Amino acid sequence: MTQHPTQSPQFFLTAPSPCPYLEGQFERKVFTHLVGEKAPEMNDLLTQGGFRRSQNIAYRPACETCRACVSVRILAQEFQPSRNMRRVLSLNDDLVGTMHDAEPSTEQYSLFRAYLDARHKRGGMSDMTVLDYAMMVEDTHVDTRIIEYRRRGPDTFVTGQGSGELVAVALTDQMADGLSMVYSYFDPELGDRSLGTFMILDHIERTRAAGLPHVYLGYWVNGSRKMNYKMRFQPQEHLGPKGWERYAHEAV
């Protein structure tokens, strides 16, 4: 009789619920808990296997009639920004991203709340309280960081940090093969800056500088316009039945 180690993860399946991305579809997810000293190693393995992390839960789609959700990762060392992306970098040249431990703040929540109210008023996160936000940031057993983006200040050259108001935030997992962008948000009144694109570009540069290969973007949902932006960051790989394979797509 085979003995399984007590630390082997247990997986569970959710009940069907309406898909938030594709009308008329129903989603199911398989999930497990990321806890204990093996959580960072398990998070690496599961992320490479197409899972995403939310607090201490790792999940991936397990829908019965749809396969539209596809895991995406950017090949950071090969990436070259498009003309439009170079413009975004130039527009945000006055911003500095500073990496911190995963600790929430009232300033972060204020920006998070403004972002949700402007961009996702009817989304599943729209009623998140300050306590919910704190749990989203703190409830992690893996190597999670907060990157805060602020304008350059007079001491930035010395401290390496920005000053002034917070304009964007990324909640990011550091993994053995790169960075996984768990969640990001920004000042909705600064739409002309394309801060969402800027934060992805910043994560690519951080990954390149660390000599690591991948930036994980979560799921591209084929047929969902709101997810099309992920296709712009080339080259990238998609996870399919044969494993991770290079995906050819013309960048914008």
Coordinates of N, CA and C in Angstrom, one line a residue:
M1 N 0.8 -1.2 0.0 CA 0.0 0.0 0.0 C 0.9 1.2 0.0
T2 N 0.6 2.2 -0.9 CA 1.4 3.4 -1.0 C 1.1 4.4 0.1
Q3 N 2.1 4.9 0.7 CA 1.9 5.9 1.7 C 2.2 7.3 1.1
H4 N 1.2 8.2 1.2 CA 1.4 9.5 0.7 C 1.8 10.5 1.9
P5 N 2.8 11.4 1.6 CA 3.2 12.3 2.6 C 2.1 13.1 3.1
T6 N 2.1 13.4 4.4 CA 1.0 14.2 5.0 C 1.0 15.7 4.5
Q7 N 2.1 16.1 3.9 CA 2.1 17.5 3.4 C 1.7 17.6 1.9
S8 N 1.3 16.5 1.3 CA 0.8 16.6 -0.1 C -0.4 17.4 -0.1
P9 N -0.6 18.3 -1.1 CA -1.7 19.2 -1.1 C -3.0 18.4 -1.5
Q10 N -4.1 18.9 -0.9 CA -5.4 18.4 -1.3 C -6.1 19.4 -2.2
F11 N -6.7 18.9 -3.3 CA -7.4 19.7 -4.3 C -8.9 19.6 -4.2
F12 N -9.5 20.7 -4.4 CA -11.0 20.8 -4.3 C -11.6 21.4 -5.5
L13 N -12.8 21.2 -5.8 CA -13.5 21.7 -7.0 C -14.7 22.6 -6.6
T14 N -14.8 23.8 -7.1 CA -15.9 24.7 -6.8 C -17.1 24.3 -7.6
A15 N -18.3 24.7 -7.1 CA -19.5 24.5 -7.9 C -19.6 25.5 -9.0
P16 N -20.3 25.2 -10.1 CA -20.4 26.1 -11.2 C -21.0 27.5 -10.8
S17 N -20.5 28.5 -11.5 CA -21.0 29.9 -11.2 C -20.9 30.7 -12.5
P18 N -21.7 31.7 -12.8 CA -21.6 32.5 -14.0 C -20.2 33.0 -14.3
C19 N -19.7 32.9 -15.5 CA -18.4 33.3 -15.9 C -18.3 34.9 -15.9
P20 N -17.4 35.5 -15.3 CA -17.3 37.0 -15.3 C -16.7 37.5 -16.6
Y21 N -16.3 36.7 -17.5 CA -15.6 37.2 -18.7 C -16.4 36.9 -20.0
L22 N -17.1 35.7 -20.0 CA -17.8 35.3 -21.2 C -19.2 35.0 -20.9
E23 N -20.1 35.8 -21.5 CA -21.5 35.7 -21.3 C -22.1 34.3 -21.7
G24 N -22.9 33.8 -20.8 CA -23.5 32.5 -21.1 C -22.7 31.3 -20.7
Q25 N -21.4 31.5 -20.2 CA -20.6 30.4 -19.8 C -20.6 30.3 -18.3
F26 N -20.2 29.1 -17.8 CA -20.2 28.9 -16.3 C -18.7 28.5 -16.0
E27 N -18.2 29.0 -14.9 CA -16.8 28.6 -14.5 C -16.8 27.7 -13.3
R28 N -15.8 26.8 -13.3 CA -15.5 26.0 -12.1 C -14.0 26.2 -11.9
K29 N -13.6 26.0 -10.7 CA -12.1 26.1 -10.4 C -11.7 25.0 -9.5
V30 N -10.5 24.5 -9.7 CA -9.9 23.5 -8.8 C -8.9 24.4 -8.0
F31 N -8.9 24.1 -6.7 CA -8.0 24.9 -5.8 C -7.4 24.1 -4.7
T32 N -6.3 24.7 -4.1 CA -5.7 24.1 -3.0 C -5.2 25.2 -2.1
H33 N -4.8 24.8 -0.9 CA -4.3 25.8 0.1 C -2.8 25.9 0.0
L34 N -2.2 27.1 0.0 CA -0.8 27.3 0.1 C -0.4 27.8 1.5
V35 N 0.0 26.8 2.3 CA 0.3 27.1 3.7 C 1.5 26.3 4.1
G36 N 2.2 26.7 5.1 CA 3.3 26.0 5.7 C 4.6 26.3 5.0
E37 N 5.7 25.7 5.5 CA 7.0 26.0 5.0 C 7.3 25.6 3.5
K38 N 6.5 24.7 3.0 CA 6.6 24.3 1.6 C 5.8 25.2 0.7
A39 N 5.1 26.2 1.2 CA 4.3 27.0 0.3 C 5.0 27.7 -0.8
P40 N 6.2 28.3 -0.6 CA 6.9 29.0 -1.7 C 7.2 28.0 -2.8
E41 N 7.7 26.8 -2.5 CA 8.1 25.8 -3.5 C 6.8 25.3 -4.2
M42 N 5.7 25.1 -3.5 CA 4.5 24.7 -4.1 C 3.9 25.8 -5.0
N43 N 4.1 27.0 -4.6 CA 3.5 28.1 -5.4 C 4.3 28.2 -6.7
D44 N 5.6 27.9 -6.7 CA 6.4 27.9 -7.9 C 5.9 26.8 -8.9
L45 N 5.7 25.6 -8.3 CA 5.3 24.5 -9.1 C 3.9 24.7 -9.7
L46 N 3.0 25.2 -8.9 CA 1.6 25.3 -9.3 C 1.5 26.5 -10.3
T47 N 2.2 27.5 -10.1 CA 2.2 28.6 -11.1 C 2.7 28.2 -12.4
Q48 N 3.8 27.4 -12.4 CA 4.3 26.8 -13.7 C 3.4 25.9 -14.3
G49 N 2.4 25.4 -13.5 CA 1.4 24.4 -14.0 C 0.1 25.1 -14.3
G50 N 0.1 26.5 -14.3 CA -1.1 27.2 -14.7 C -2.0 27.7 -13.6
F51 N -1.6 27.6 -12.4 CA -2.4 28.1 -11.3 C -2.1 29.5 -11.0
R52 N -3.0 30.2 -10.3 CA -2.9 31.6 -9.9 C -3.1 31.6 -8.4
R53 N -2.5 32.6 -7.7 CA -2.6 32.7 -6.3 C -3.5 33.8 -5.9
S54 N -4.4 33.6 -4.9 CA -5.2 34.6 -4.3 C -5.2 34.3 -2.8
Q55 N -4.5 35.2 -2.0 CA -4.3 35.0 -0.6 C -3.6 33.6 -0.4
N56 N -4.1 32.8 0.4 CA -3.4 31.5 0.6 C -4.0 30.3 -0.2
I57 N -4.7 30.7 -1.3 CA -5.3 29.8 -2.2 C -4.6 29.8 -3.6
A58 N -4.3 28.6 -4.1 CA -3.9 28.5 -5.5 C -5.0 27.9 -6.3
Y59 N -5.4 28.4 -7.4 CA -6.5 27.9 -8.2 C -6.2 28.0 -9.7
R60 N -7.0 27.2 -10.4 CA -7.0 27.3 -11.9 C -8.3 26.9 -12.4
P61 N -8.7 27.3 -13.6 CA -10.0 27.0 -14.2 C -10.1 25.5 -14.4
A62 N -11.4 25.0 -14.2 CA -11.7 23.6 -14.5 C -13.1 23.5 -15.1
C63 N -13.3 24.4 -16.0 CA -14.7 24.5 -16.6 C -15.0 23.3 -17.5
E64 N -16.2 22.9 -17.5 CA -16.6 21.7 -18.2 C -16.8 21.8 -19.7
T65 N -17.2 23.0 -20.2 CA -17.5 23.1 -21.6 C -16.7 24.2 -22.3
C66 N -15.7 24.8 -21.6 CA -15.0 25.9 -22.1 C -13.5 25.8 -21.8
R67 N -12.6 26.2 -22.7 CA -11.2 26.2 -22.5 C -10.6 27.6 -22.9
A68 N -11.4 28.6 -22.7 CA -10.9 30.0 -23.2 C -9.8 30.5 -22.3
C69 N -9.7 30.1 -21.0 CA -8.7 30.7 -20.2 C -7.3 30.0 -20.4
V70 N -6.3 30.8 -20.7 CA -5.0 30.3 -21.1 C -4.0 31.0 -20.2
S71 N -3.1 30.2 -19.6 CA -2.0 30.8 -18.8 C -1.0 31.4 -19.7
V72 N -0.5 32.6 -19.3 CA 0.4 33.4 -20.2 C 1.6 33.8 -19.4
R73 N 2.8 33.7 -19.9 CA 4.0 34.2 -19.3 C 4.9 34.8 -20.4
I74 N 5.4 36.0 -20.1 CA 6.3 36.7 -21.0 C 7.7 36.2 -20.9
L75 N 8.4 36.1 -22.1 CA 9.8 35.7 -22.1 C 10.6 37.0 -21.9
A76 N 10.9 37.3 -20.7 CA 11.5 38.6 -20.3 C 12.8 38.9 -21.0
Q77 N 13.7 37.9 -21.1 CA 15.0 38.1 -21.7 C 15.0 38.4 -23.2
E78 N 14.0 38.0 -23.9 CA 13.8 38.3 -25.3 C 13.0 39.5 -25.6
F79 N 12.3 40.0 -24.6 CA 11.3 41.1 -24.9 C 12.0 42.3 -25.4
Q80 N 11.3 42.9 -26.4 CA 11.7 44.2 -26.9 C 10.4 45.1 -27.0
P81 N 10.4 46.3 -26.3 CA 9.2 47.1 -26.3 C 8.8 47.6 -27.7
S82 N 7.6 47.7 -27.9 CA 7.1 48.3 -29.2 C 7.2 49.8 -29.1
R83 N 7.0 50.4 -30.2 CA 7.1 51.9 -30.3 C 6.1 52.5 -29.3
N84 N 4.9 52.0 -29.2 CA 3.9 52.5 -28.3 C 4.4 52.3 -26.8
M85 N 5.0 51.2 -26.5 CA 5.5 50.9 -25.2 C 6.6 51.8 -24.8
R86 N 7.5 52.1 -25.8 CA 8.5 53.1 -25.5 C 8.0 54.5 -25.2
R87 N 6.9 54.8 -25.8 CA 6.2 56.1 -25.5 C 5.6 56.0 -24.0
V88 N 5.1 54.9 -23.6 CA 4.6 54.7 -22.3 C 5.7 54.9 -21.3
L89 N 6.8 54.3 -21.6 CA 8.0 54.4 -20.7 C 8.5 55.8 -20.6
S90 N 8.4 56.5 -21.7 CA 8.8 58.0 -21.7 C 7.9 58.8 -20.8
L91 N 6.6 58.5 -21.0 CA 5.5 59.3 -20.3 C 5.7 59.1 -18.8
N92 N 6.2 58.0 -18.3 CA 6.3 57.6 -16.9 C 7.7 57.7 -16.4
D93 N 8.6 58.3 -17.1 CA 10.0 58.4 -16.7 C 10.2 59.1 -15.4
D94 N 9.2 59.9 -15.0 CA 9.2 60.6 -13.7 C 8.8 59.7 -12.5
L95 N 8.5 58.4 -12.8 CA 8.0 57.6 -11.7 C 9.1 56.6 -11.3
V96 N 9.1 56.2 -10.0 CA 10.0 55.3 -9.4 C 9.2 54.2 -8.7
G97 N 9.5 52.9 -8.9 CA 8.8 51.8 -8.2 C 9.7 51.3 -7.1
T98 N 9.2 51.3 -5.9 CA 10.0 50.8 -4.7 C 9.3 49.6 -4.2
M99 N 10.1 48.5 -4.0 CA 9.6 47.2 -3.6 C 9.7 47.2 -2.0
H100 N 8.6 46.8 -1.4 CA 8.4 46.6 0.0 C 7.9 45.2 0.4
D101 N 8.0 44.9 1.7 CA 7.4 43.7 2.2 C 5.9 43.9 2.0
A102 N 5.2 42.8 2.0 CA 3.7 42.8 1.7 C 3.0 43.3 2.9
E103 N 2.9 44.6 3.1 CA 2.2 45.2 4.2 C 1.3 46.3 3.7
P104 N 0.0 46.2 4.0 CA -1.0 47.2 3.5 C -0.9 48.5 4.2
S105 N -1.4 49.5 3.6 CA -1.5 50.9 4.2 C -2.8 51.5 3.9
T106 N -3.1 52.5 4.6 CA -4.4 53.3 4.3 C -4.2 54.0 3.0
E107 N -3.0 54.5 2.7 CA -2.8 55.1 1.4 C -3.0 54.2 0.2
Q108 N -2.6 52.9 0.4 CA -2.8 51.9 -0.7 C -4.3 51.7 -0.8
Y109 N -5.0 51.5 0.3 CA -6.4 51.2 0.2 C -7.2 52.4 -0.4
S110 N -6.8 53.6 -0.1 CA -7.5 54.7 -0.7 C -7.4 54.7 -2.2
L111 N -6.2 54.4 -2.7 CA -6.0 54.3 -4.1 C -6.7 53.1 -4.7
F112 N -6.7 52.0 -4.0 CA -7.4 50.8 -4.5 C -8.9 51.0 -4.6
R113 N -9.4 51.7 -3.6 CA -10.8 52.0 -3.6 C -11.2 52.9 -4.8
A114 N -10.4 53.9 -5.0 CA -10.7 54.8 -6.2 C -10.6 54.1 -7.5
Y115 N -9.7 53.2 -7.6 CA -9.5 52.4 -8.8 C -10.7 51.5 -9.0
L116 N -11.2 50.8 -8.0 CA -12.3 49.9 -8.1 C -13.6 50.7 -8.5
D117 N -13.8 51.8 -7.8 CA -15.0 52.6 -8.0 C -15.0 53.2 -9.5
A118 N -13.9 53.4 -10.0 CA -13.8 54.0 -11.4 C -13.8 52.9 -12.5
R119 N -13.1 51.8 -12.2 CA -12.9 50.8 -13.3 C -13.7 49.5 -13.1
H120 N -14.1 49.1 -11.9 CA -14.7 47.8 -11.6 C -15.8 47.9 -10.6
K121 N -16.7 48.9 -10.9 CA -17.8 49.2 -9.9 C -18.7 48.0 -9.7
R122 N -18.9 47.2 -10.8 CA -19.8 46.0 -10.7 C -19.0 44.7 -10.6
G123 N -17.7 44.8 -10.3 CA -16.9 43.6 -10.3 C -17.0 42.8 -9.0
G124 N -16.4 41.7 -8.9 CA -16.5 40.8 -7.7 C -15.8 41.4 -6.5
M125 N -14.9 42.4 -6.8 CA -14.1 43.0 -5.7 C -14.7 44.3 -5.2
S126 N -15.8 44.7 -5.8 CA -16.3 46.1 -5.6 C -16.6 46.4 -4.2
D127 N -17.0 45.4 -3.4 CA -17.4 45.7 -2.0 C -16.3 45.4 -1.0
M128 N -15.1 45.3 -1.4 CA -14.0 45.0 -0.5 C -13.7 46.1 0.5
T129 N -13.7 45.7 1.8 CA -13.4 46.7 2.8 C -11.9 46.8 3.1
V130 N -11.5 47.7 3.9 CA -10.1 47.9 4.3 C -9.6 46.6 4.9
L131 N -10.4 45.9 5.6 CA -9.9 44.6 6.2 C -9.7 43.6 5.1
D132 N -10.7 43.5 4.1 CA -10.5 42.6 3.0 C -9.2 42.9 2.2
Y133 N -8.9 44.2 2.0 CA -7.7 44.6 1.3 C -6.5 44.1 2.1
A134 N -6.5 44.3 3.4 CA -5.4 43.9 4.2 C -5.1 42.4 4.1
M135 N -6.2 41.6 4.1 CA -6.1 40.2 3.9 C -5.5 39.8 2.6
M136 N -5.9 40.5 1.5 CA -5.4 40.3 0.2 C -3.9 40.4 0.1
V137 N -3.4 41.4 0.8 CA -2.0 41.7 0.8 C -1.2 40.8 1.8
E138 N -1.7 40.6 3.0 CA -1.0 40.0 4.1 C -1.1 38.5 4.1
D139 N -2.3 37.9 3.6 CA -2.5 36.5 3.8 C -1.8 35.7 2.7
T140 N -0.5 35.6 3.0 CA 0.4 34.9 2.0 C 1.5 34.1 2.8
H141 N 1.7 32.9 2.3 CA 2.8 32.1 2.9 C 4.0 32.0 1.9
V142 N 4.0 32.8 0.8 CA 5.0 32.8 -0.2 C 5.8 34.1 -0.2
D143 N 6.7 34.3 -1.1 CA 7.5 35.5 -1.1 C 6.8 36.6 -1.9
T144 N 5.9 37.3 -1.2 CA 5.1 38.3 -1.8 C 5.6 39.7 -1.5
R145 N 5.6 40.6 -2.5 CA 6.0 42.0 -2.3 C 5.0 43.0 -2.8
I146 N 5.1 44.2 -2.3 CA 4.3 45.3 -2.8 C 5.3 46.2 -3.5
I147 N 5.0 46.6 -4.7 CA 5.8 47.7 -5.4 C 4.9 48.9 -5.4
E148 N 5.4 50.0 -4.8 CA 4.7 51.3 -4.8 C 5.4 52.2 -5.9
Y149 N 4.6 52.8 -6.7 CA 5.1 53.8 -7.7 C 4.7 55.2 -7.3
R150 N 5.8 56.0 -7.2 CA 5.6 57.4 -6.9 C 6.5 58.3 -7.8
R151 N 6.2 59.6 -7.9 CA 7.0 60.5 -8.7 C 8.4 60.6 -8.1
R152 N 9.4 60.8 -8.9 CA 10.8 61.1 -8.4 C 10.8 62.3 -7.6
G153 N 11.6 62.2 -6.5 CA 11.8 63.3 -5.6 C 13.2 63.8 -5.6
P154 N 13.5 64.9 -4.8 CA 14.9 65.5 -4.8 C 15.9 64.5 -4.3
D155 N 15.5 63.5 -3.5 CA 16.5 62.6 -2.9 C 16.4 61.2 -3.6
T156 N 15.7 61.1 -4.7 CA 15.6 59.8 -5.3 C 16.9 59.2 -5.8
F157 N 17.8 60.1 -6.3 CA 19.1 59.6 -6.7 C 19.9 59.0 -5.6
V158 N 19.7 59.4 -4.4 CA 20.4 58.9 -3.2 C 19.6 57.7 -2.6
T159 N 18.3 57.8 -2.4 CA 17.5 56.8 -1.7 C 17.0 55.7 -2.7
G160 N 16.9 56.0 -4.0 CA 16.3 55.1 -4.9 C 14.8 55.0 -4.8
Q161 N 14.2 55.9 -4.0 CA 12.7 55.9 -3.8 C 12.1 57.2 -4.3
G162 N 10.8 57.1 -4.7 CA 10.0 58.2 -5.1 C 9.5 59.0 -3.9
S163 N 8.8 60.1 -4.2 CA 8.2 60.8 -3.1 C 6.9 61.3 -3.6
G164 N 6.1 61.9 -2.7 CA 4.8 62.4 -3.1 C 3.7 61.4 -3.1
E165 N 2.6 61.6 -3.7 CA 1.4 60.7 -3.7 C 1.7 59.4 -4.4
L166 N 1.0 58.4 -3.9 CA 1.1 57.1 -4.5 C 0.2 57.1 -5.8
V167 N 0.8 56.6 -6.9 CA 0.0 56.7 -8.2 C -0.3 55.3 -8.7
A168 N 0.4 54.2 -8.2 CA 0.2 52.9 -8.7 C 0.8 51.9 -7.7
V169 N 0.2 50.7 -7.7 CA 0.7 49.6 -6.8 C 0.6 48.3 -7.5
A170 N 1.6 47.4 -7.3 CA 1.5 46.0 -7.8 C 1.8 45.1 -6.6
L171 N 0.9 44.1 -6.5 CA 1.1 43.0 -5.6 C 1.8 41.8 -6.4
T172 N 3.0 41.5 -6.0 CA 3.8 40.6 -6.8 C 4.4 39.5 -6.0
D173 N 4.4 38.2 -6.6 CA 5.1 37.1 -6.0 C 6.5 36.9 -6.7
Q174 N 7.5 36.8 -5.8 CA 8.8 36.5 -6.4 C 9.0 35.0 -6.4
M175 N 9.3 34.5 -7.6 CA 9.5 33.0 -7.7 C 10.9 32.7 -8.2
A176 N 11.1 31.4 -8.3 CA 12.5 30.9 -8.7 C 12.8 31.3 -10.1
D177 N 11.7 31.4 -11.0 CA 12.0 31.6 -12.4 C 11.4 33.0 -12.9
G178 N 11.1 33.9 -11.9 CA 10.6 35.2 -12.4 C 9.7 35.8 -11.4
L179 N 8.8 36.7 -11.9 CA 7.8 37.4 -11.1 C 6.4 37.0 -11.6
S180 N 5.5 36.9 -10.7 CA 4.1 36.7 -11.0 C 3.3 37.9 -10.5
M181 N 2.6 38.6 -11.4 CA 1.8 39.7 -11.1 C 0.4 39.3 -10.6
V182 N 0.3 39.4 -9.2 CA -1.0 38.9 -8.6 C -2.1 39.9 -8.8
Y183 N -1.8 41.2 -8.5 CA -2.9 42.2 -8.7 C -2.2 43.5 -8.8
S184 N -2.7 44.4 -9.7 CA -2.2 45.8 -9.7 C -3.3 46.8 -9.9
Y185 N -3.1 48.0 -9.5 CA -4.1 49.0 -9.6 C -3.4 50.4 -9.6
F186 N -4.1 51.4 -10.1 CA -3.5 52.7 -10.2 C -4.5 53.8 -10.1
D187 N -4.0 55.1 -10.1 CA -4.9 56.2 -10.1 C -5.7 56.3 -11.3
P188 N -7.1 56.2 -11.2 CA -7.9 56.2 -12.5 C -7.9 57.6 -13.2
E189 N -7.5 58.6 -12.5 CA -7.4 59.9 -13.1 C -6.2 60.2 -14.0
L190 N -5.3 59.2 -13.9 CA -4.1 59.3 -14.7 C -4.1 58.4 -15.9
G191 N -5.3 58.3 -16.6 CA -5.4 57.3 -17.7 C -4.5 57.5 -18.8
D192 N -4.1 58.8 -19.1 CA -3.2 59.1 -20.2 C -1.8 58.4 -20.0
R193 N -1.5 58.1 -18.8 CA -0.1 57.5 -18.6 C 0.0 56.0 -18.9
S194 N -1.2 55.3 -19.1 CA -1.2 53.9 -19.4 C -0.4 53.1 -18.3
L195 N -0.8 53.4 -17.0 CA 0.0 52.9 -15.9 C -0.1 51.3 -15.8
G196 N -1.1 50.7 -16.3 CA -1.2 49.3 -16.3 C -0.1 48.7 -17.2
T197 N 0.1 49.3 -18.4 CA 1.1 48.8 -19.3 C 2.5 49.1 -18.7
F198 N 2.6 50.3 -18.1 CA 3.9 50.7 -17.5 C 4.3 49.7 -16.4
M199 N 3.4 49.2 -15.5 CA 3.8 48.3 -14.5 C 4.2 47.0 -15.0
I200 N 3.6 46.5 -16.1 CA 4.1 45.3 -16.7 C 5.5 45.4 -17.3
L201 N 5.7 46.6 -18.0 CA 7.0 46.8 -18.5 C 8.1 46.9 -17.4
D202 N 7.7 47.5 -16.2 CA 8.6 47.6 -15.1 C 8.9 46.2 -14.6
H203 N 7.9 45.3 -14.5 CA 8.2 43.9 -14.0 C 9.1 43.2 -15.0
I204 N 8.9 43.4 -16.3 CA 9.8 42.8 -17.3 C 11.2 43.2 -17.0
E205 N 11.4 44.5 -16.8 CA 12.8 45.0 -16.6 C 13.4 44.4 -15.3
R206 N 12.6 44.4 -14.2 CA 13.1 43.8 -13.0 C 13.5 42.3 -13.2
T207 N 12.7 41.6 -13.9 CA 13.0 40.2 -14.2 C 14.2 40.0 -15.0
R208 N 14.4 40.9 -16.0 CA 15.6 40.8 -16.9 C 16.8 41.1 -16.0
A209 N 16.7 42.2 -15.1 CA 17.8 42.6 -14.3 C 18.3 41.4 -13.4
A210 N 17.3 40.6 -12.9 CA 17.6 39.5 -12.0 C 18.1 38.3 -12.8
G211 N 18.1 38.4 -14.1 CA 18.6 37.2 -14.9 C 17.6 36.1 -14.9
L212 N 16.3 36.4 -14.7 CA 15.3 35.3 -14.7 C 14.5 35.4 -16.0
P213 N 13.8 34.3 -16.3 CA 13.2 34.2 -17.7 C 11.7 34.7 -17.8
H214 N 10.9 34.7 -16.7 CA 9.5 34.8 -17.0 C 8.8 35.9 -16.1
V215 N 7.8 36.5 -16.7 CA 6.8 37.3 -16.0 C 5.5 36.7 -16.3
Y216 N 4.8 36.2 -15.2 CA 3.5 35.5 -15.3 C 2.4 36.6 -15.2
L217 N 1.5 36.6 -16.2 CA 0.4 37.5 -16.3 C -0.9 36.9 -16.0
G218 N -1.0 35.7 -15.5 CA -2.3 35.1 -15.2 C -2.9 34.6 -16.5
Y219 N -4.2 34.8 -16.7 CA -4.9 34.2 -17.8 C -5.3 35.2 -18.8
W220 N -5.1 34.8 -20.1 CA -5.7 35.4 -21.2 C -7.0 34.7 -21.5
V221 N -8.1 35.4 -21.6 CA -9.4 34.7 -21.9 C -9.7 35.0 -23.4
N222 N -9.6 34.0 -24.2 CA -9.9 34.1 -25.6 C -11.4 34.5 -25.8
G223 N -11.6 35.6 -26.4 CA -13.0 36.1 -26.6 C -13.4 37.2 -25.7
S224 N -12.5 37.5 -24.7 CA -12.8 38.6 -23.8 C -11.9 39.8 -24.1
R225 N -12.5 40.9 -24.6 CA -11.8 42.1 -25.0 C -10.9 42.7 -23.9
K226 N -11.4 42.6 -22.7 CA -10.7 43.2 -21.6 C -9.4 42.5 -21.3
M227 N -9.2 41.3 -21.8 CA -7.9 40.6 -21.6 C -7.0 40.7 -22.8
N228 N -7.4 41.3 -23.9 CA -6.6 41.4 -25.1 C -5.2 42.1 -24.9
Y229 N -5.1 43.0 -23.9 CA -3.9 43.7 -23.7 C -2.7 42.8 -23.4
K230 N -3.0 41.6 -22.8 CA -1.9 40.7 -22.5 C -1.1 40.2 -23.7
M231 N -1.8 40.2 -24.9 CA -1.2 39.7 -26.1 C -0.2 40.7 -26.7
R232 N -0.1 41.9 -26.1 CA 0.8 42.9 -26.7 C 2.2 42.7 -26.2
F233 N 2.4 41.9 -25.2 CA 3.8 41.7 -24.6 C 4.4 40.4 -25.2
Q234 N 5.2 40.6 -26.2 CA 5.8 39.5 -27.0 C 7.3 39.5 -26.9
P235 N 8.0 38.4 -27.0 CA 7.4 37.0 -27.1 C 6.8 36.5 -25.8
Q236 N 5.9 35.6 -25.9 CA 5.3 34.9 -24.7 C 5.0 33.5 -25.0
E237 N 4.8 32.8 -23.9 CA 4.4 31.4 -24.0 C 3.0 31.2 -23.4
H238 N 2.3 30.2 -24.0 CA 1.0 29.8 -23.5 C 1.0 28.4 -23.0
L239 N 0.3 28.1 -21.9 CA 0.3 26.7 -21.4 C -0.8 25.9 -22.1
G240 N -0.5 24.9 -22.8 CA -1.5 24.0 -23.4 C -1.3 22.6 -23.1
P241 N -2.0 21.7 -23.8 CA -1.9 20.3 -23.5 C -0.5 19.7 -23.5
K242 N 0.4 20.3 -24.4 CA 1.8 19.8 -24.5 C 2.7 20.6 -23.6
G243 N 2.2 21.4 -22.7 CA 3.1 22.2 -21.9 C 3.2 23.6 -22.4
W244 N 4.2 24.4 -21.9 CA 4.4 25.8 -22.3 C 4.9 25.8 -23.8
E245 N 4.3 26.5 -24.6 CA 4.7 26.7 -26.0 C 4.7 28.1 -26.4
R246 N 5.6 28.5 -27.2 CA 5.7 29.9 -27.7 C 4.5 30.2 -28.6
Y247 N 4.0 31.4 -28.3 CA 2.8 31.9 -29.0 C 3.1 33.0 -29.9
A248 N 2.8 32.9 -31.2 CA 3.1 33.9 -32.2 C 1.9 34.8 -32.4
H249 N 2.2 36.1 -32.1 CA 1.2 37.1 -32.3 C 1.8 38.4 -32.6
E250 N 1.2 39.2 -33.5 CA 1.8 40.5 -33.8 C 1.6 41.5 -32.7
A251 N 2.7 42.1 -32.2 CA 2.6 43.0 -31.1 C 2.1 44.4 -31.7
V252 N 1.4 45.1 -30.8 CA 0.8 46.4 -31.1 C 1.7 47.5 -30.6

